[in-house]
Tab-separated table of C-alpha atoms and ligand atoms in Angstrom:
chain	number	residue	atom	x	y	z
X	1	UNK	CA	0.000	0.000	0.000
X	2	UNK	CA	1.432	3.387	-1.024
X	3	UNK	CA	-0.890	5.452	1.147
X	4	UNK	CA	-1.915	9.088	0.950
X	5	UNK	CA	0.432	11.889	-0.047
X	6	UNK	CA	-0.462	15.532	0.610
X	7	UNK	CA	1.358	18.266	-1.319
X	8	UNK	CA	1.348	21.502	0.692
X	9	UNK	CA	1.870	21.566	4.461
X	10	UNK	CA	-0.292	24.628	5.126
X	11	UNK	CA	-3.678	25.005	6.790
X	12	UNK	CA	-5.607	22.680	4.436
X	13	UNK	CA	-2.906	20.031	3.971
X	14	UNK	CA	-2.257	19.833	7.708
X	15	UNK	CA	-5.987	19.576	8.443
X	16	UNK	CA	-6.493	16.781	5.919
X	17	UNK	CA	-3.609	14.798	7.419
X	18	UNK	CA	-4.731	15.332	11.017
X	19	UNK	CA	-8.367	14.511	10.187
X	20	UNK	CA	-7.349	11.370	8.285
X	21	UNK	CA	-5.638	10.034	11.402
X	22	UNK	CA	-8.551	11.143	13.587
X	23	UNK	CA	-10.932	9.249	11.297
X	24	UNK	CA	-8.855	6.078	11.668
X	25	UNK	CA	-6.803	6.063	8.468
X	26	UNK	CA	-3.925	3.758	9.373
X	27	UNK	CA	-1.935	3.641	6.123
X	28	UNK	CA	1.199	5.564	5.197
X	29	UNK	CA	0.626	9.332	5.264
X	30	UNK	CA	3.109	11.896	3.979
X	31	UNK	CA	2.840	15.685	4.100
X	32	UNK	CA	5.155	17.371	1.592
X	33	UNK	CA	5.886	21.030	2.278
X	34	UNK	CA	8.467	23.347	0.783
X	35	UNK	CA	8.631	25.663	3.808
X	36	UNK	CA	11.213	25.101	6.544
X	37	UNK	CA	8.790	25.459	9.466
X	38	UNK	CA	6.248	22.920	10.726
X	39	UNK	CA	2.707	23.792	9.522
X	40	UNK	CA	1.661	27.170	10.940
X	41	UNK	CA	-1.246	29.634	10.880
X	42	UNK	CA	-0.912	32.540	8.472
X	43	UNK	CA	-3.590	34.952	9.790
X	44	UNK	CA	-1.483	36.230	12.729
X	45	UNK	CA	1.366	37.104	10.333
X	46	UNK	CA	-0.333	40.397	9.459
X	47	UNK	CA	-1.733	40.906	12.961
X	48	UNK	CA	-0.427	39.625	16.331
X	49	UNK	CA	2.894	38.280	15.015
X	50	UNK	CA	3.883	41.506	13.306
X	51	UNK	CA	2.706	43.482	16.328
X	52	UNK	CA	5.001	41.345	18.544
X	53	UNK	CA	2.072	39.863	20.481
X	54	UNK	CA	2.898	36.252	19.610
X	55	UNK	CA	6.078	34.431	18.582
X	56	UNK	CA	6.736	31.797	15.912
X	57	UNK	CA	5.924	28.931	18.306
X	58	UNK	CA	2.533	30.518	18.916
X	59	UNK	CA	1.761	30.197	15.200
X	60	UNK	CA	2.279	26.441	14.960
X	61	UNK	CA	-0.797	24.367	14.181
X	62	UNK	CA	0.723	21.590	16.343
X	63	UNK	CA	4.027	21.101	18.106
X	64	UNK	CA	6.571	19.156	16.050
X	65	UNK	CA	6.127	15.993	18.168
X	66	UNK	CA	2.511	15.675	16.888
X	67	UNK	CA	3.718	14.427	13.507
X	68	UNK	CA	5.792	11.535	14.850
X	69	UNK	CA	3.080	10.639	17.368
X	70	UNK	CA	0.525	10.373	14.551
X	71	UNK	CA	2.861	8.708	12.054
X	72	UNK	CA	2.599	11.626	9.646
X	73	UNK	CA	5.848	11.905	7.694
X	74	UNK	CA	6.559	15.615	7.193
X	75	UNK	CA	8.845	15.799	4.206
X	76	UNK	CA	10.443	19.179	3.574
X	77	UNK	CA	10.692	19.332	-0.198
X	78	UNK	CA	9.150	20.967	-3.221
X	79	UNK	CA	6.942	18.763	-5.380
X	80	UNK	CA	7.810	19.329	-9.032
X	81	UNK	CA	5.665	16.881	-10.975
X	82	UNK	CA	2.924	14.273	-10.893
X	83	UNK	CA	3.178	11.011	-12.808
X	84	UNK	CA	-0.525	10.139	-12.911
X	85	UNK	CA	-0.097	6.854	-14.770
X	86	UNK	CA	2.552	5.645	-12.324
X	87	UNK	CA	0.860	7.354	-9.327
X	88	UNK	CA	4.024	9.066	-8.147
X	89	UNK	CA	4.869	12.610	-7.032
X	90	UNK	CA	8.250	13.878	-8.103
X	91	UNK	CA	10.328	16.034	-5.778
X	92	UNK	CA	12.909	18.731	-6.504
X	93	UNK	CA	15.606	16.682	-4.757
X	94	UNK	CA	15.217	13.955	-7.405
X	95	UNK	CA	13.249	11.565	-5.203
X	96	UNK	CA	9.676	10.479	-5.929
X	97	UNK	CA	6.879	9.156	-3.715
X	98	UNK	CA	4.193	6.626	-4.648
X	99	UNK	CA	0.568	7.337	-3.755
X	100	UNK	CA	-2.794	5.615	-3.755
X	101	UNK	CA	-4.431	9.004	-3.286
X	102	UNK	CA	-2.851	12.420	-3.804
X	103	UNK	CA	-4.137	15.592	-2.144
X	104	UNK	CA	-3.132	18.923	-3.654
X	105	UNK	CA	-3.189	21.650	-0.985
X	106	UNK	CA	-0.673	24.006	-2.560
X	107	UNK	CA	-2.365	27.297	-1.612
X	108	UNK	CA	-1.580	30.539	-3.391
X	109	UNK	CA	1.333	32.913	-3.866
X	110	UNK	CA	1.527	36.694	-3.887
X	111	UNK	CA	0.531	38.410	-7.100
X	112	UNK	CA	3.551	40.345	-8.365
X	113	UNK	CA	3.242	44.081	-8.982
X	114	UNK	CA	3.885	44.438	-12.729
X	115	UNK	CA	5.896	47.678	-12.640
X	116	UNK	CA	9.603	48.576	-12.839
X	117	UNK	CA	11.360	48.432	-9.461
X	118	UNK	CA	9.026	45.856	-7.922
X	119	UNK	CA	11.939	43.667	-6.858
X	120	UNK	CA	14.045	46.422	-5.252
X	121	UNK	CA	15.300	45.829	-1.734
X	122	UNK	CA	12.732	47.218	0.711
X	123	UNK	CA	9.721	45.927	-1.292
X	124	UNK	CA	7.916	43.105	0.502
X	125	UNK	CA	5.027	40.692	0.178
X	126	UNK	CA	3.330	38.982	3.118
X	127	UNK	CA	2.352	35.360	2.711
X	128	UNK	CA	4.914	33.263	4.600
X	129	UNK	CA	6.591	33.315	7.994
X	130	UNK	CA	9.906	34.050	6.258
X	131	UNK	CA	8.354	37.113	4.611
X	132	UNK	CA	6.816	38.214	7.924
X	133	UNK	CA	10.222	37.908	9.614
X	134	UNK	CA	11.892	39.991	6.926
X	135	UNK	CA	9.159	42.600	7.228
X	136	UNK	CA	9.391	42.632	11.008
X	137	UNK	CA	13.118	43.357	10.842
X	138	UNK	CA	12.630	46.054	8.204
X	139	UNK	CA	9.937	47.723	10.324
X	140	UNK	CA	12.484	48.340	13.088
X	141	UNK	CA	14.134	51.026	10.976
X	142	UNK	CA	11.353	52.096	8.618
X	143	UNK	CA	9.931	55.598	8.808
X	144	UNK	CA	7.870	56.065	5.662
X	145	UNK	CA	5.738	53.147	4.612
X	146	UNK	CA	3.677	52.738	1.472
X	147	UNK	CA	1.189	49.899	1.155
X	148	UNK	CA	0.068	49.013	-2.350
X	149	UNK	CA	-3.477	47.622	-2.198
X	150	UNK	CA	-6.237	48.301	0.334
X	151	UNK	CA	-7.270	44.653	0.692
X	152	UNK	CA	-7.410	42.700	3.946
X	153	UNK	CA	-3.668	42.113	4.309
X	154	UNK	CA	-2.653	45.634	3.294
X	155	UNK	CA	-5.094	47.196	5.745
X	156	UNK	CA	-4.193	44.835	8.603
X	157	UNK	CA	-0.544	45.709	8.041
X	158	UNK	CA	-1.303	49.431	7.834
X	159	UNK	CA	-3.143	49.212	11.171
X	160	UNK	CA	-0.140	47.526	12.832
X	161	UNK	CA	2.176	50.252	11.471
X	162	UNK	CA	-0.140	53.082	12.534
X	163	UNK	CA	-0.363	51.635	16.053
X	164	UNK	CA	3.447	51.907	16.188
X	165	UNK	CA	3.248	55.568	15.241
X	166	UNK	CA	4.729	55.047	11.771
X	167	UNK	CA	3.736	57.121	8.751
X	168	UNK	CA	1.652	54.925	6.412
X	169	UNK	CA	0.124	55.680	3.040
X	170	UNK	CA	-2.107	53.105	1.360
X	171	UNK	CA	-2.375	53.338	-2.426
X	172	UNK	CA	-5.511	51.805	-3.920
X	173	UNK	CA	-6.608	51.703	-7.563
X	174	UNK	CA	-10.306	51.197	-6.706
X	175	UNK	CA	-12.523	53.951	-5.269
X	176	UNK	CA	-12.929	52.207	-1.879
X	177	UNK	CA	-11.156	49.782	0.484
X	178	UNK	CA	-11.740	45.996	0.242
X	179	UNK	CA	-13.857	46.795	-2.822
X	180	UNK	CA	-13.998	43.235	-4.168
X	181	UNK	CA	-14.984	41.701	-0.843
X	182	UNK	CA	-17.333	43.975	1.100
X	183	UNK	CA	-20.228	46.408	0.717
X	184	UNK	CA	-19.731	50.153	0.187
X	185	UNK	CA	-21.044	50.681	3.775
X	186	UNK	CA	-18.353	48.451	5.318
X	187	UNK	CA	-15.696	50.008	3.073
X	188	UNK	CA	-16.686	53.500	4.226
X	189	UNK	CA	-16.578	52.515	7.892
X	190	UNK	CA	-13.117	50.961	7.585
X	191	UNK	CA	-11.810	53.909	5.623
X	192	UNK	CA	-12.914	56.141	8.510
X	193	UNK	CA	-11.338	53.798	11.131
X	194	UNK	CA	-7.991	53.793	9.365
X	195	UNK	CA	-7.957	57.508	8.658
X	196	UNK	CA	-8.800	58.237	12.300
X	197	UNK	CA	-5.799	56.068	13.260
X	198	UNK	CA	-3.559	58.256	11.102
X	199	UNK	CA	-3.368	56.178	7.898
X	200	UNK	CA	-3.502	58.104	4.614
X	201	UNK	CA	-5.426	56.313	1.861
X	202	UNK	CA	-5.182	57.396	-1.784
X	203	UNK	CA	-7.983	56.089	-4.001
X	204	UNK	CA	-7.984	55.724	-7.774
X	205	UNK	CA	-4.207	55.667	-7.550
X	206	UNK	CA	-2.226	53.392	-9.861
X	207	UNK	CA	1.435	52.647	-9.226
X	208	UNK	CA	3.589	53.203	-12.304
X	209	UNK	CA	7.003	52.380	-10.808
X	210	UNK	CA	8.900	51.824	-7.618
X	211	UNK	CA	11.958	54.000	-7.684
X	212	UNK	CA	15.202	53.258	-5.908
X	213	UNK	CA	18.577	54.623	-4.992
X	214	UNK	CA	21.554	52.252	-4.632
X	215	UNK	CA	19.280	49.227	-5.153
X	216	UNK	CA	16.940	50.208	-2.303
X	217	UNK	CA	13.443	51.598	-2.547
X	218	UNK	CA	13.238	55.395	-2.255
X	219	UNK	CA	9.769	56.284	-3.550
X	220	UNK	CA	6.611	55.025	-5.198
X	221	UNK	CA	5.663	56.752	-8.447
X	222	UNK	CA	1.960	57.044	-9.211
X	223	UNK	CA	0.409	57.119	-12.676
X	224	UNK	CA	-0.838	60.706	-12.088
X	225	UNK	CA	2.736	61.922	-11.616
X	226	UNK	CA	2.823	62.046	-7.831
X	227	UNK	CA	5.782	60.484	-6.027
X	228	UNK	CA	5.515	59.109	-2.483
X	229	UNK	CA	8.776	58.889	-0.527
X	230	UNK	CA	9.131	55.418	1.009
X	231	UNK	CA	11.723	53.284	2.753
X	232	UNK	CA	9.436	50.254	3.010
X	233	UNK	CA	6.779	49.130	0.535
X	234	UNK	CA	4.322	46.311	1.161
X	235	UNK	CA	2.616	44.948	-1.936
X	236	UNK	CA	-0.765	43.398	-1.133
X	237	UNK	CA	-2.583	43.141	-4.445
X	238	UNK	CA	-3.954	39.643	-4.099
X	239	UNK	CA	-2.728	36.161	-4.848
X	240	UNK	CA	-2.650	33.581	-7.614
X	241	UNK	CA	-3.390	29.890	-7.053
X	242	UNK	CA	-0.531	27.395	-7.141
X	243	UNK	CA	-2.078	25.231	-9.842
X	244	UNK	CA	0.929	24.510	-12.051
X	245	UNK	CA	1.474	20.957	-10.746
X	246	UNK	CA	-2.128	20.068	-11.635
X	247	UNK	CA	-1.946	21.894	-14.951
X	248	UNK	CA	1.242	20.102	-15.990
X	249	UNK	CA	-0.469	16.820	-15.122
X	250	UNK	CA	-3.301	17.800	-17.508
X	251	UNK	CA	-5.927	18.260	-14.822
X	252	UNK	CA	-8.467	21.028	-15.547
X	253	UNK	CA	-7.585	24.413	-13.984
X	254	UNK	CA	-9.233	27.838	-14.227
X	255	UNK	CA	-8.189	30.271	-11.513
X	256	UNK	CA	-7.709	27.201	-9.321
X	257	UNK	CA	-7.714	23.440	-9.634
X	258	UNK	CA	-11.212	22.343	-10.699
X	259	UNK	CA	-12.864	19.882	-8.325
X	260	UNK	CA	-16.326	18.322	-8.038
X	261	UNK	CA	-18.649	18.633	-5.003
X	262	UNK	CA	-16.603	15.892	-3.300
X	263	UNK	CA	-13.346	17.829	-3.889
X	264	UNK	CA	-12.083	15.289	-6.450
X	265	UNK	CA	-10.241	16.466	-9.559
X	266	UNK	CA	-10.874	14.900	-12.970
X	267	UNK	CA	-8.559	12.089	-11.784
X	268	UNK	CA	-10.336	10.098	-9.038
X	269	UNK	CA	-6.957	9.411	-7.387
X	270	UNK	CA	-6.269	13.142	-6.937
X	271	UNK	CA	-8.192	15.706	-4.869
X	272	UNK	CA	-7.577	19.412	-4.268
X	273	UNK	CA	-8.502	21.507	-1.222
X	274	UNK	CA	-8.034	24.956	0.288
X	275	UNK	CA	-6.954	28.165	-1.430
X	276	UNK	CA	-5.866	26.327	-4.621
X	277	UNK	CA	-9.195	24.567	-5.312
X	278	UNK	CA	-12.140	25.822	-7.333
X	279	UNK	CA	-15.369	24.095	-6.367
X	280	UNK	CA	-19.141	24.317	-6.863
X	281	UNK	CA	-21.250	25.651	-3.992
X	282	UNK	CA	-24.876	26.710	-3.540
X	283	UNK	CA	-23.598	29.800	-1.652
X	284	UNK	CA	-22.202	31.202	-4.914
X	285	UNK	CA	-25.554	31.080	-6.743
X	286	UNK	CA	-26.069	34.266	-8.718
X	287	UNK	CA	-22.443	35.432	-8.497
X	288	UNK	CA	-21.084	36.927	-11.729
X	289	UNK	CA	-18.597	34.039	-12.118
X	290	UNK	CA	-21.247	31.306	-11.793
X	291	UNK	CA	-21.612	28.831	-8.963
X	292	UNK	CA	-17.948	27.779	-8.817
X	293	UNK	CA	-15.577	29.652	-6.545
X	294	UNK	CA	-12.101	29.568	-5.072
X	295	UNK	CA	-12.089	30.807	-1.493
X	296	UNK	CA	-9.088	32.056	0.477
X	297	UNK	CA	-9.949	31.523	4.136
X	298	UNK	CA	-9.044	29.429	7.129
X	299	UNK	CA	-12.644	28.174	7.371
X	300	UNK	CA	-12.557	26.845	3.816
X	301	UNK	CA	-9.131	25.222	4.219
X	302	UNK	CA	-10.111	23.510	7.470
X	303	UNK	CA	-13.594	22.395	6.410
X	304	UNK	CA	-12.381	21.067	3.063
X	305	UNK	CA	-9.557	19.169	4.801
X	306	UNK	CA	-12.125	17.548	7.105
X	307	UNK	CA	-14.613	16.823	4.312
X	308	UNK	CA	-11.972	15.134	2.169
X	309	UNK	CA	-10.614	13.080	5.073
X	310	UNK	CA	-14.162	11.828	5.709
X	311	UNK	CA	-14.538	10.741	2.078
X	312	UNK	CA	-11.183	8.976	2.034
X	313	UNK	CA	-12.151	7.037	5.155
X	314	UNK	CA	-15.480	5.861	3.780
X	315	UNK	CA	-17.902	8.668	4.723
X	316	UNK	CA	-18.375	10.639	1.488
X	317	UNK	CA	-20.375	13.858	1.710
X	318	UNK	CA	-20.546	16.753	-0.717
X	319	UNK	CA	-18.732	19.834	0.583
X	320	UNK	CA	-21.414	22.247	1.789
X	321	UNK	CA	-19.917	24.386	4.569
X	322	UNK	CA	-21.106	27.981	4.797
X	323	UNK	CA	-18.183	30.299	3.954
X	324	UNK	CA	-17.015	32.628	6.708
X	325	UNK	CA	-14.012	34.855	7.230
X	326	UNK	CA	-12.603	37.376	9.646
X	327	UNK	CA	-10.152	40.270	9.477
X	328	UNK	CA	-8.789	42.159	12.495
X	329	UNK	CA	-7.813	45.706	11.585
X	330	UNK	CA	-6.482	47.520	14.629
X	331	UNK	CA	-9.129	47.214	17.339
X	332	UNK	CA	-11.907	46.471	14.799
X	333	UNK	CA	-13.068	42.955	14.023
X	334	UNK	CA	-14.759	42.324	10.679
X	335	UNK	CA	-16.529	38.985	10.284
X	336	UNK	CA	-18.199	37.897	7.069
X	337	UNK	CA	-20.646	35.018	6.627
X	338	UNK	CA	-21.722	33.916	3.152
X	339	UNK	CA	-20.509	35.118	-0.239
X	340	UNK	CA	-21.408	38.676	-1.215
X	341	UNK	CA	-20.917	40.265	-4.607
X	342	UNK	CA	-20.207	43.937	-5.410
X	343	UNK	CA	-23.697	44.226	-6.957
X	344	UNK	CA	-25.618	42.846	-3.960
X	345	UNK	CA	-28.063	45.208	-2.229
X	346	UNK	CA	-27.171	46.237	1.336
X	347	UNK	CA	-29.095	47.022	4.513
X	348	UNK	CA	-27.363	48.135	7.720
X	349	UNK	CA	-28.450	47.004	11.183
X	350	UNK	CA	-27.242	49.122	14.089
X	351	UNK	CA	-27.740	48.880	17.817
X	352	UNK	CA	-25.200	49.421	20.569
X	353	UNK	CA	-21.592	48.816	19.541
X	354	UNK	CA	-20.746	47.981	15.954
X	355	UNK	CA	-23.070	47.203	13.065
X	356	UNK	CA	-23.882	44.509	10.517
X	357	UNK	CA	-24.491	44.929	6.813
X	358	UNK	CA	-26.942	42.405	5.382
X	359	UNK	CA	-26.480	41.739	1.685
X	360	UNK	CA	-29.175	40.521	-0.672
X	361	UNK	CA	-28.865	38.931	-4.111
X	362	UNK	CA	-31.962	38.091	-6.151
X	363	UNK	CA	-34.035	38.946	-3.069
X	364	UNK	CA	-32.306	36.434	-0.814
X	365	UNK	CA	-29.759	36.904	1.960
X	366	UNK	CA	-26.303	36.310	0.425
X	367	UNK	CA	-23.874	37.535	3.084
X	368	UNK	CA	-23.618	39.397	6.364
X	369	UNK	CA	-20.664	41.638	7.239
X	370	UNK	CA	-20.451	42.236	10.984
X	371	UNK	CA	-18.197	44.807	12.602
X	372	UNK	CA	-17.694	44.175	16.320
X	373	UNK	CA	-20.989	42.240	16.361
X	374	UNK	CA	-20.010	38.583	16.952
X	375	UNK	CA	-23.559	37.525	17.887
X	376	UNK	CA	-24.900	38.776	14.524
X	377	UNK	CA	-22.112	36.871	12.783
X	378	UNK	CA	-22.871	33.598	14.552
X	379	UNK	CA	-26.591	33.946	13.808
X	380	UNK	CA	-25.859	34.816	10.166
X	381	UNK	CA	-23.738	31.691	9.706
X	382	UNK	CA	-26.608	29.518	10.892
X	383	UNK	CA	-29.269	31.380	8.894
X	384	UNK	CA	-27.271	31.161	5.655
X	385	UNK	CA	-26.289	27.511	6.228
X	386	UNK	CA	-29.954	26.611	6.728
X	387	UNK	CA	-30.883	28.398	3.489
X	388	UNK	CA	-33.234	30.753	5.344
X	389	UNK	CA	-33.681	34.407	4.492
X	390	UNK	CA	-35.306	37.518	5.897
X	391	UNK	CA	-36.575	40.734	4.384
X	392	UNK	CA	-34.376	43.838	4.203
X	393	UNK	CA	-36.861	45.524	6.588
X	394	UNK	CA	-36.437	42.735	9.150
X	395	UNK	CA	-32.647	42.899	8.774
X	396	UNK	CA	-32.599	46.640	9.463
X	397	UNK	CA	-34.911	46.381	12.486
X	398	UNK	CA	-32.802	45.968	15.669
X	399	UNK	CA	-35.887	44.508	17.391
X	400	UNK	CA	-36.118	41.617	14.882
X	401	UNK	CA	-34.926	38.419	16.608
X	402	UNK	CA	-32.048	37.097	14.500
X	403	UNK	CA	-31.240	34.379	17.001
X	404	UNK	CA	-34.757	32.953	16.713
X	405	UNK	CA	-34.430	32.820	12.908
X	406	UNK	CA	-31.098	31.046	13.328
X	407	UNK	CA	-32.432	28.239	15.532
H	501	FAD	P1	-1.480	27.679	2.532
H	501	FAD	O1	-1.717	27.840	3.976
H	501	FAD	O2	-0.928	28.827	1.766
H	501	FAD	O3	-0.500	26.430	2.351
H	501	FAD	C1	-0.024	25.987	1.114
H	501	FAD	C2	1.354	25.410	1.339
H	501	FAD	O4	1.735	24.650	0.193
H	501	FAD	C3	2.432	26.458	1.523
H	501	FAD	O5	3.202	26.158	2.649
H	501	FAD	C4	3.257	26.350	0.241
H	501	FAD	O6	4.603	26.719	0.449
H	501	FAD	C5	3.120	24.874	-0.054
H	501	FAD	N1	3.392	24.491	-1.431
H	501	FAD	C6	2.893	25.061	-2.553
H	501	FAD	N2	3.360	24.427	-3.645
H	501	FAD	C7	4.157	23.431	-3.196
H	501	FAD	C8	4.939	22.426	-3.857
H	501	FAD	N3	4.964	22.314	-5.181
H	501	FAD	N4	5.646	21.563	-3.080
H	501	FAD	C9	5.623	21.650	-1.723
H	501	FAD	N5	4.912	22.584	-1.051
H	501	FAD	C10	4.187	23.458	-1.793
H	501	FAD	N6	-7.847	33.799	6.414
H	501	FAD	C11	-8.872	34.056	7.269
H	501	FAD	O7	-9.888	33.336	7.236
H	501	FAD	N7	-8.800	35.109	8.164
H	501	FAD	C12	-7.701	35.903	8.238
H	501	FAD	O8	-7.670	36.837	9.049
H	501	FAD	C13	-6.618	35.650	7.364
H	501	FAD	N8	-5.490	36.391	7.428
H	501	FAD	C14	-4.441	36.098	6.622
H	501	FAD	C15	-3.277	36.846	6.730
H	501	FAD	C16	-2.187	36.555	5.930
H	501	FAD	C17	-0.928	37.353	6.056
H	501	FAD	C18	-2.267	35.512	4.974
H	501	FAD	C19	-1.094	35.207	4.073
H	501	FAD	C20	-3.420	34.765	4.848
H	501	FAD	C21	-4.519	35.042	5.684
H	501	FAD	N9	-5.693	34.302	5.601
H	501	FAD	C22	-6.731	34.569	6.446
H	501	FAD	C23	-5.860	33.255	4.577
H	501	FAD	C24	-5.540	31.871	5.115
H	501	FAD	O9	-4.324	31.875	5.811
H	501	FAD	C25	-5.488	30.908	3.934
H	501	FAD	O10	-6.774	30.881	3.357
H	501	FAD	C26	-5.058	29.504	4.333
H	501	FAD	O11	-3.751	29.499	4.824
H	501	FAD	C27	-5.177	28.570	3.144
H	501	FAD	O12	-4.656	27.323	3.460
H	501	FAD	P2	-4.012	26.406	2.322
H	501	FAD	O13	-3.495	25.200	3.015
H	501	FAD	O14	-4.956	26.258	1.195
H	501	FAD	O15	-2.797	27.250	1.761
């Protein structure tokens, strides 16, 4: 028996391996990961870790001893090819591993900024612990910081910098923050939070070049001719899925590795989970891209790891978890349940601290964005999972009992 091989020792790959053992899988199990560290959580990299509130040990998904105790071989190597006919994964060190089932959990990588100077010293991305460490060191001596992209990671980073009293300018091409992910109401609130904390945000601003002196970044040139002095630049303009292994093995890919409702690729011996997988879900109904999505979140990575482990141990179920996500930006906590679209209608519910924006698509509740309202978020997850809805008037009425609808 060759056993199960997982490529990618991140959130999804780790979860699949751990859940396989939990479910009683007793065969050989290998987790291949190209990073030096044991599997760790990425969300704190742009939050508590960068702010010095947790150390690298605090990021680990399990202590190193867990892997030996559960007979999970953690192989530090880069997978470079899949021989589907021979059922083997090829590694960069020349070795290859046989599999009965192969799980691709290769995640994503930072999208590169396509302008001159993007690789100058002092220009960073933030995806891995190594990148977070480099950024942490650079922050010790940085004075003028420019963040390219007002998405979740850029804004979380900007909030950490502002809390340290550093000068931060965020450059965003769109007219509002987190424009692809949240409603105009939530964007406006977060813009105000960040500006009140001292962050400058420039909208409709395209970067034309990063300019340097002696190989180091000195300024960021904008398309409208402005130049922003900078000694540290963080580029946070999204990610691209690591789908090349699947593509080279002639498995269908389209902004992610295509999988069926059971997370299987076109080859029944290969599955894909987490940030790299594109899957069908009822929660995406009515979205401009159709009912297939690729989701970048801890929830999705963990739930898909569990769902796949259940199938591989004889309990197949279609993946049907309600999507949810969080982002901590300074003292503000944003939680999102469901999948909203930029065109969805919005209704805001306010009472006491925080607020929630209820989004509607084709007359049905599609997503709820809660800011410092964890009870709304928990109720929304249950309401959306159950396929229930409410009217915009009910959503806006603070007296309407959300909890009752959720149970
Ligand atoms: P990853 O965790 O990226 O793991 C993929 C692994 O595969 C990587 O270690 C990669 O090096 C490895 N790999 C790729 N190709 C190969 C190969 N050929 N051979 C060997 N190894 C390979 N989500 C939230 O829900 N809330 C948050 O607040 C949040 N904050 C985040 C903050 C940051 C800074 C980042 C980077 C992400 C954040 N996320 C957040 C997203 C979340 O971390 C991801 O959705 C999650 O890690 C996805 O898990 P994954 O296993 O699919 O991919």
